[in-house]
XYZ file of C-alpha atoms in Angstrom:
329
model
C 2.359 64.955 60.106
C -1.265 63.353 59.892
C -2.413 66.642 59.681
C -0.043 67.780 56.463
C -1.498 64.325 55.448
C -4.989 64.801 55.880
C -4.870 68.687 53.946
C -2.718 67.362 51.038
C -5.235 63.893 50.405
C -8.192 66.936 50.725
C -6.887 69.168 48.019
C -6.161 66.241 46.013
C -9.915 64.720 46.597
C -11.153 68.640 45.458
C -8.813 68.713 42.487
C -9.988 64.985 41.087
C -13.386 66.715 41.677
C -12.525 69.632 38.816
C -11.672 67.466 36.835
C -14.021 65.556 36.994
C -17.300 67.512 37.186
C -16.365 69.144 33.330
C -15.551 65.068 31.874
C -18.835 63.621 33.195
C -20.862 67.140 31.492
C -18.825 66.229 28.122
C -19.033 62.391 28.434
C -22.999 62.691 28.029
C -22.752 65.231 25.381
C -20.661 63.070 23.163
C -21.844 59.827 25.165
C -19.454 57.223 26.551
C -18.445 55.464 23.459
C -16.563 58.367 21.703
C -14.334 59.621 24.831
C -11.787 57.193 23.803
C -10.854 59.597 20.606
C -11.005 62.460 22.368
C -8.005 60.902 24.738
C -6.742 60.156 21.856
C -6.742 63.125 19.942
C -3.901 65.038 21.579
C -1.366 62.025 20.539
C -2.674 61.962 16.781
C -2.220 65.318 16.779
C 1.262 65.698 17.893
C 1.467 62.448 15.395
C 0.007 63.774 12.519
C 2.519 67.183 13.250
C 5.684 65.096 13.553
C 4.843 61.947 10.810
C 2.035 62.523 8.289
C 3.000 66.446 7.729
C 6.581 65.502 7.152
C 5.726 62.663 5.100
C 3.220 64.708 2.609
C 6.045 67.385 2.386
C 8.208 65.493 1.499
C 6.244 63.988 -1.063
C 5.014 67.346 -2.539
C 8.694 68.383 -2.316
C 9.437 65.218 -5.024
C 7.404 66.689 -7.738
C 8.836 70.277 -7.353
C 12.211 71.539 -8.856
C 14.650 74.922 -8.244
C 16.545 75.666 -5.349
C 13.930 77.636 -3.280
C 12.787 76.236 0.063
C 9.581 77.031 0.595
C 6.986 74.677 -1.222
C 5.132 77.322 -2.806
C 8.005 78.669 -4.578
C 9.094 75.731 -6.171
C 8.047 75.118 -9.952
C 5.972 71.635 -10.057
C 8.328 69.364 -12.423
C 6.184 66.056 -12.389
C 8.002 62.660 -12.216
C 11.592 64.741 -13.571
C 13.785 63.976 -10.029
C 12.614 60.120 -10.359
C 13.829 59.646 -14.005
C 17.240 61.367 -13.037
C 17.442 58.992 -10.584
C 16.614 56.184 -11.901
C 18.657 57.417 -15.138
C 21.300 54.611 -15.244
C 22.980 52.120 -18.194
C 23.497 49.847 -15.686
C 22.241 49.644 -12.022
C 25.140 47.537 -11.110
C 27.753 49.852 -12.304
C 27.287 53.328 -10.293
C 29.580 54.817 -12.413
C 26.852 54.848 -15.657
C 24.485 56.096 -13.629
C 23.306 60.115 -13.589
C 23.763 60.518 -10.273
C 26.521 58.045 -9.067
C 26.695 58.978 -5.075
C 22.576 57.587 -5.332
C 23.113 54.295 -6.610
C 26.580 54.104 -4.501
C 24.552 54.807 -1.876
C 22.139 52.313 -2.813
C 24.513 49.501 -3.166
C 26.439 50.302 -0.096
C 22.827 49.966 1.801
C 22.271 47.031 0.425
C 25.666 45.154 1.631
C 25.305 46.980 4.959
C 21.695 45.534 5.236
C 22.253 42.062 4.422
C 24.895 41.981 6.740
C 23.869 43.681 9.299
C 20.292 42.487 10.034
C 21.378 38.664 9.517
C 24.146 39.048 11.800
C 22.114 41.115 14.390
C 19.143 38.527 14.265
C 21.463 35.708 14.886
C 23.371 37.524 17.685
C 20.058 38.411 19.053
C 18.909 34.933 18.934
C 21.671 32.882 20.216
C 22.240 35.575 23.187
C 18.386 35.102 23.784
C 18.461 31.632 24.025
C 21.564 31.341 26.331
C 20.120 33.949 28.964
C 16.302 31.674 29.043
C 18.999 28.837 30.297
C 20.759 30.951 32.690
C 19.802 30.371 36.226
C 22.521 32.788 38.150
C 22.554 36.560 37.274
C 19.966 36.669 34.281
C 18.922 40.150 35.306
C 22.625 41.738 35.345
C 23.004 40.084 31.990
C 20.374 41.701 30.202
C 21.016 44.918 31.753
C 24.416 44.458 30.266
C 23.629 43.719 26.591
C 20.807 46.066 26.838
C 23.028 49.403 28.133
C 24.502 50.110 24.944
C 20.737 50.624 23.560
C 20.731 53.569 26.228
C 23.324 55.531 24.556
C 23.375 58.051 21.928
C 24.357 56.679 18.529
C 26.653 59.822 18.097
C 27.962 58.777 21.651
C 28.734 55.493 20.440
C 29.975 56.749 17.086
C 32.823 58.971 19.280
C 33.531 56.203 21.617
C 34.298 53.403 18.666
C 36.319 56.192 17.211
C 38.509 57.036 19.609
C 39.161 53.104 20.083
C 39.724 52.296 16.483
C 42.038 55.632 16.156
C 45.710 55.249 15.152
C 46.398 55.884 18.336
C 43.898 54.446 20.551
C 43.612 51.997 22.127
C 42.975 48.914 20.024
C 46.253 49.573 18.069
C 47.854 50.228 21.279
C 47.300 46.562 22.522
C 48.226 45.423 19.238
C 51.833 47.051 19.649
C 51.782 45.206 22.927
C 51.504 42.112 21.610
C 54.361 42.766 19.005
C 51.616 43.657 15.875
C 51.661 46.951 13.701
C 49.371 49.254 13.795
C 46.283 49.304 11.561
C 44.659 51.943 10.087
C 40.869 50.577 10.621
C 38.803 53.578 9.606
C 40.957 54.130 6.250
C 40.835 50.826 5.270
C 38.011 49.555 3.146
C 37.585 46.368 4.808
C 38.179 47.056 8.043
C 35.748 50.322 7.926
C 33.184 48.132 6.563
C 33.414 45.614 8.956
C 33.926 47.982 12.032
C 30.655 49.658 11.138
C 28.528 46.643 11.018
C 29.920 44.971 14.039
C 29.668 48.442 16.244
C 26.078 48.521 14.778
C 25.179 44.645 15.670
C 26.819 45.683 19.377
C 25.002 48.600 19.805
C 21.389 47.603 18.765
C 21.737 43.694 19.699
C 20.247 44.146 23.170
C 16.890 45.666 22.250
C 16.208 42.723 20.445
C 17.465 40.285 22.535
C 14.962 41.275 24.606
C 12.143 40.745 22.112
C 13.134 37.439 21.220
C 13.979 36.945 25.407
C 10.149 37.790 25.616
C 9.312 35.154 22.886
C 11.585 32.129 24.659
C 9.433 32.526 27.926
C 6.434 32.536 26.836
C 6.769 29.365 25.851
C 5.211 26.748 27.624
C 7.703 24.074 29.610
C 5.319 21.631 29.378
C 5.794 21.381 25.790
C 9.776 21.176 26.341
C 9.024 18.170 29.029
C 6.553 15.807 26.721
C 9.532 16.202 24.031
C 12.064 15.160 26.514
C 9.602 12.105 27.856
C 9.804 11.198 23.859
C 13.091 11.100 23.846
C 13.469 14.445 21.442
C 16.884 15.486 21.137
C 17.718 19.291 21.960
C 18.766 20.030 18.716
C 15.512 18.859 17.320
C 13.029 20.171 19.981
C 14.879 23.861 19.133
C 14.053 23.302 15.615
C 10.443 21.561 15.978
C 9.179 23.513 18.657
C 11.771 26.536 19.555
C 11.617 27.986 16.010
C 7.987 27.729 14.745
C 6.708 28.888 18.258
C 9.303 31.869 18.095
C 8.103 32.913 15.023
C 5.859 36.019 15.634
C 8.762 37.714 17.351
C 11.300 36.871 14.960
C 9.421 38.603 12.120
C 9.026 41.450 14.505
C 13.042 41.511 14.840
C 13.564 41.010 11.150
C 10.919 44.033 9.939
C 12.512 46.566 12.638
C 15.772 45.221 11.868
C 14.929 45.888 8.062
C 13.504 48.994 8.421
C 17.008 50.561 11.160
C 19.438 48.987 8.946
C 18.103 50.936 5.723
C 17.652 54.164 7.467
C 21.449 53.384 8.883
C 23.028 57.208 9.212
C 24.067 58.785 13.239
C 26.808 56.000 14.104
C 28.382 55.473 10.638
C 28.495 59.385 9.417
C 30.499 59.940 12.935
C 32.433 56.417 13.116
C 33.832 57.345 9.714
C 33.755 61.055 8.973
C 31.192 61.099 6.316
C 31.511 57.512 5.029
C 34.441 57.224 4.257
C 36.963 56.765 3.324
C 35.991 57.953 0.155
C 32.198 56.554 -0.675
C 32.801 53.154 1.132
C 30.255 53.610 3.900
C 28.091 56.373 1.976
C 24.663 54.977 2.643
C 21.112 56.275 1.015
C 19.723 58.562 4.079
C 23.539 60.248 3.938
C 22.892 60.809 0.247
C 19.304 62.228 1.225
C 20.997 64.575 3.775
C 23.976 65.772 2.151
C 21.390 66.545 -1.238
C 19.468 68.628 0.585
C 21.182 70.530 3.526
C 25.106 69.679 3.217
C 26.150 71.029 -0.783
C 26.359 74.197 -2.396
C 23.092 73.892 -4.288
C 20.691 72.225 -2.058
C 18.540 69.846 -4.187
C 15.184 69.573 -2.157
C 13.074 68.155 -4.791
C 15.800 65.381 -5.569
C 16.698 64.699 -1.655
C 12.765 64.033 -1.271
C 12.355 61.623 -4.505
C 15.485 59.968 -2.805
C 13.423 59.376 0.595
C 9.835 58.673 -1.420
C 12.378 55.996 -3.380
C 13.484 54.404 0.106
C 10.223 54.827 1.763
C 8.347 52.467 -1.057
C 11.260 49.818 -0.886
C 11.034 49.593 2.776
C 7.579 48.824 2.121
C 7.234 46.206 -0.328
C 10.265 44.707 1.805
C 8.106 44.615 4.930
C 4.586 43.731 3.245
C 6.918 40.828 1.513
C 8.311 39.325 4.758
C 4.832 39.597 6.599
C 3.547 37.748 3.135
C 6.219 35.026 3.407
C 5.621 34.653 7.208
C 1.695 33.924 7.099
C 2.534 31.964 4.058
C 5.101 29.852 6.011
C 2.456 29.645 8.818
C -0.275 27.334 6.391
């Protein structure tokens, strides 16, 4: 056995010498300072493959018209899929609009967002704050509320569906108790509501943990001069808890922001297409039925869509990092 050792630690000790005779030839070539980029360099590429490329396509792709797919065969049509977008009597009323599934789409975002991150961040925070107090089992608790993170959202778009099914088993334990059964995905309401509670459940846990992160790197000597003071809990949360806490709360609020816009896996299988009808149609299903789920696929208009969503996610986010440093003077 200390022989097997001793032959496996010596062909490791030759192969760390191969690799590293050819680094210390190139390190004084392109000296010590620029070795960091070329570590780098695989990453950015693989980035620049997977992020910028699809991002300047899809740009290019908003200023080109027809039906082909390739870039170069598309006819360059200037600012033309914006203004029939934006083409609208009145933004409030989808129904005056060119293209009514868009600004549906738009509107049913906007609900979903609102809802969604304010209940998630609140969740997120009040779980948080009750696991930094707990003493027994703190590590099976946040493996708990951070397991549905795990999953697939199309896994957890199947699973909700089957238990919110006429004949599963939420309506089943409503029989029990003497109730009738409710049809929750062909309801309005109670799609709408199903959709933003299985999305606070399923992404609560990642940013529990964020804020979890926050709570305990918080000094306790600060929390023990307020209680010599006599500060009451309420008003230490509020003094210290919250201002202290703020860094990762606009962390939660921008990703929160960003996931709740670019809402799609869960909700497309929770409710077959967001239903019913357009009640949970949301912008990036509008994007992806435009271009790759209708009889004339609409490139050009799909990617003016995304360029649309793309700038509003950023003025949102450079507006909440604004109104964060601004709350900070």
């Amino acid at each position: 056995m200390n022989a097997l050792t001793h032959k496996v630690a010596e062909g490791l000790d030759r192969l760390m010498r191969m690799i590293e005779a050819p680094t210390l030839v190139l390190q004084k070539k392109i000296g010590i300072q620029r070795m960091g980029y070329l570590f780098l360099a695989p990453n950015m590429v693989l980035f620049s493959l997977f992020v910028f490329l699809p991002v300047g396509l899809a740009i290019a792709y908003a200023f080109t018209g027809g039906t082909n797919m390739l870039i170069w065969d598309r006819p360059y049509v200037g600012l033309e899929n914006f203004s029939r977008l934006l083409n609208c009597q009145n933004y409030m009323e989808p129904a005056t609009c060119e293209f009514d599934l868009f600004w549906t789409a738009i509107h049913n975002t906007w609900w979903y967002t609102l809802l969604n991150s304010t209940g998630t961040l609140l969740m997120a925070l009040i779980t948080a704050l009750v696991l930094n107090r707990l003493v027994r089992g703190k590590a099976f608790f946040r493996a708990v509320f951070f397991y549905p993170v795990l999953l697939s959202p199309v896994v957890v778009g199947l699973i909700w569906k089957w238990f919110l099914a006429r004949n599963g088993l939420l309506n089943g334990f409503i029989e029990d108790l003497g109730g009738e059964r409710i049809i929750f995905l062909l309801e309005v309401f109670w799609s709408r509501f199903w959709v933003v509670y299985i999305s606070i459940w399923f992404h609560m846990g990642f940013f529990t943990l964020i804020i979890l992160a926050g709570l305990q790197a918080i000094p306790s000597d600060i929390y023990e001069a307020a209680q010599v003071d006599g500060t009451s809990r309420w008003r230490q949360f509020w003094r210290l808890t919250l201002p202290l806490l703020m860094p990762n709360l606009l962390v939660v609020a921008v990703l929160l922001l960003i996931r709740s816009v670019q809402v799609f896996d869960e909700a497309w299988v929770l409710t077959d297409g967001g239903g019913p009808g357009t009640a949970n149609s949301f912008i990036v299903q509008f994007i992806y039925q435009t271009a790759f789920n209708s009889e004339v696929r609409l490139y050009g208009l799909a990617s003016a869509a995304s360029v649309l969503m793309g700038l509003v996610l950023l003025v949102l986010t450079l507006a909440q990092v604004w109104l964060a440093k601004k709350s900070e003077y």
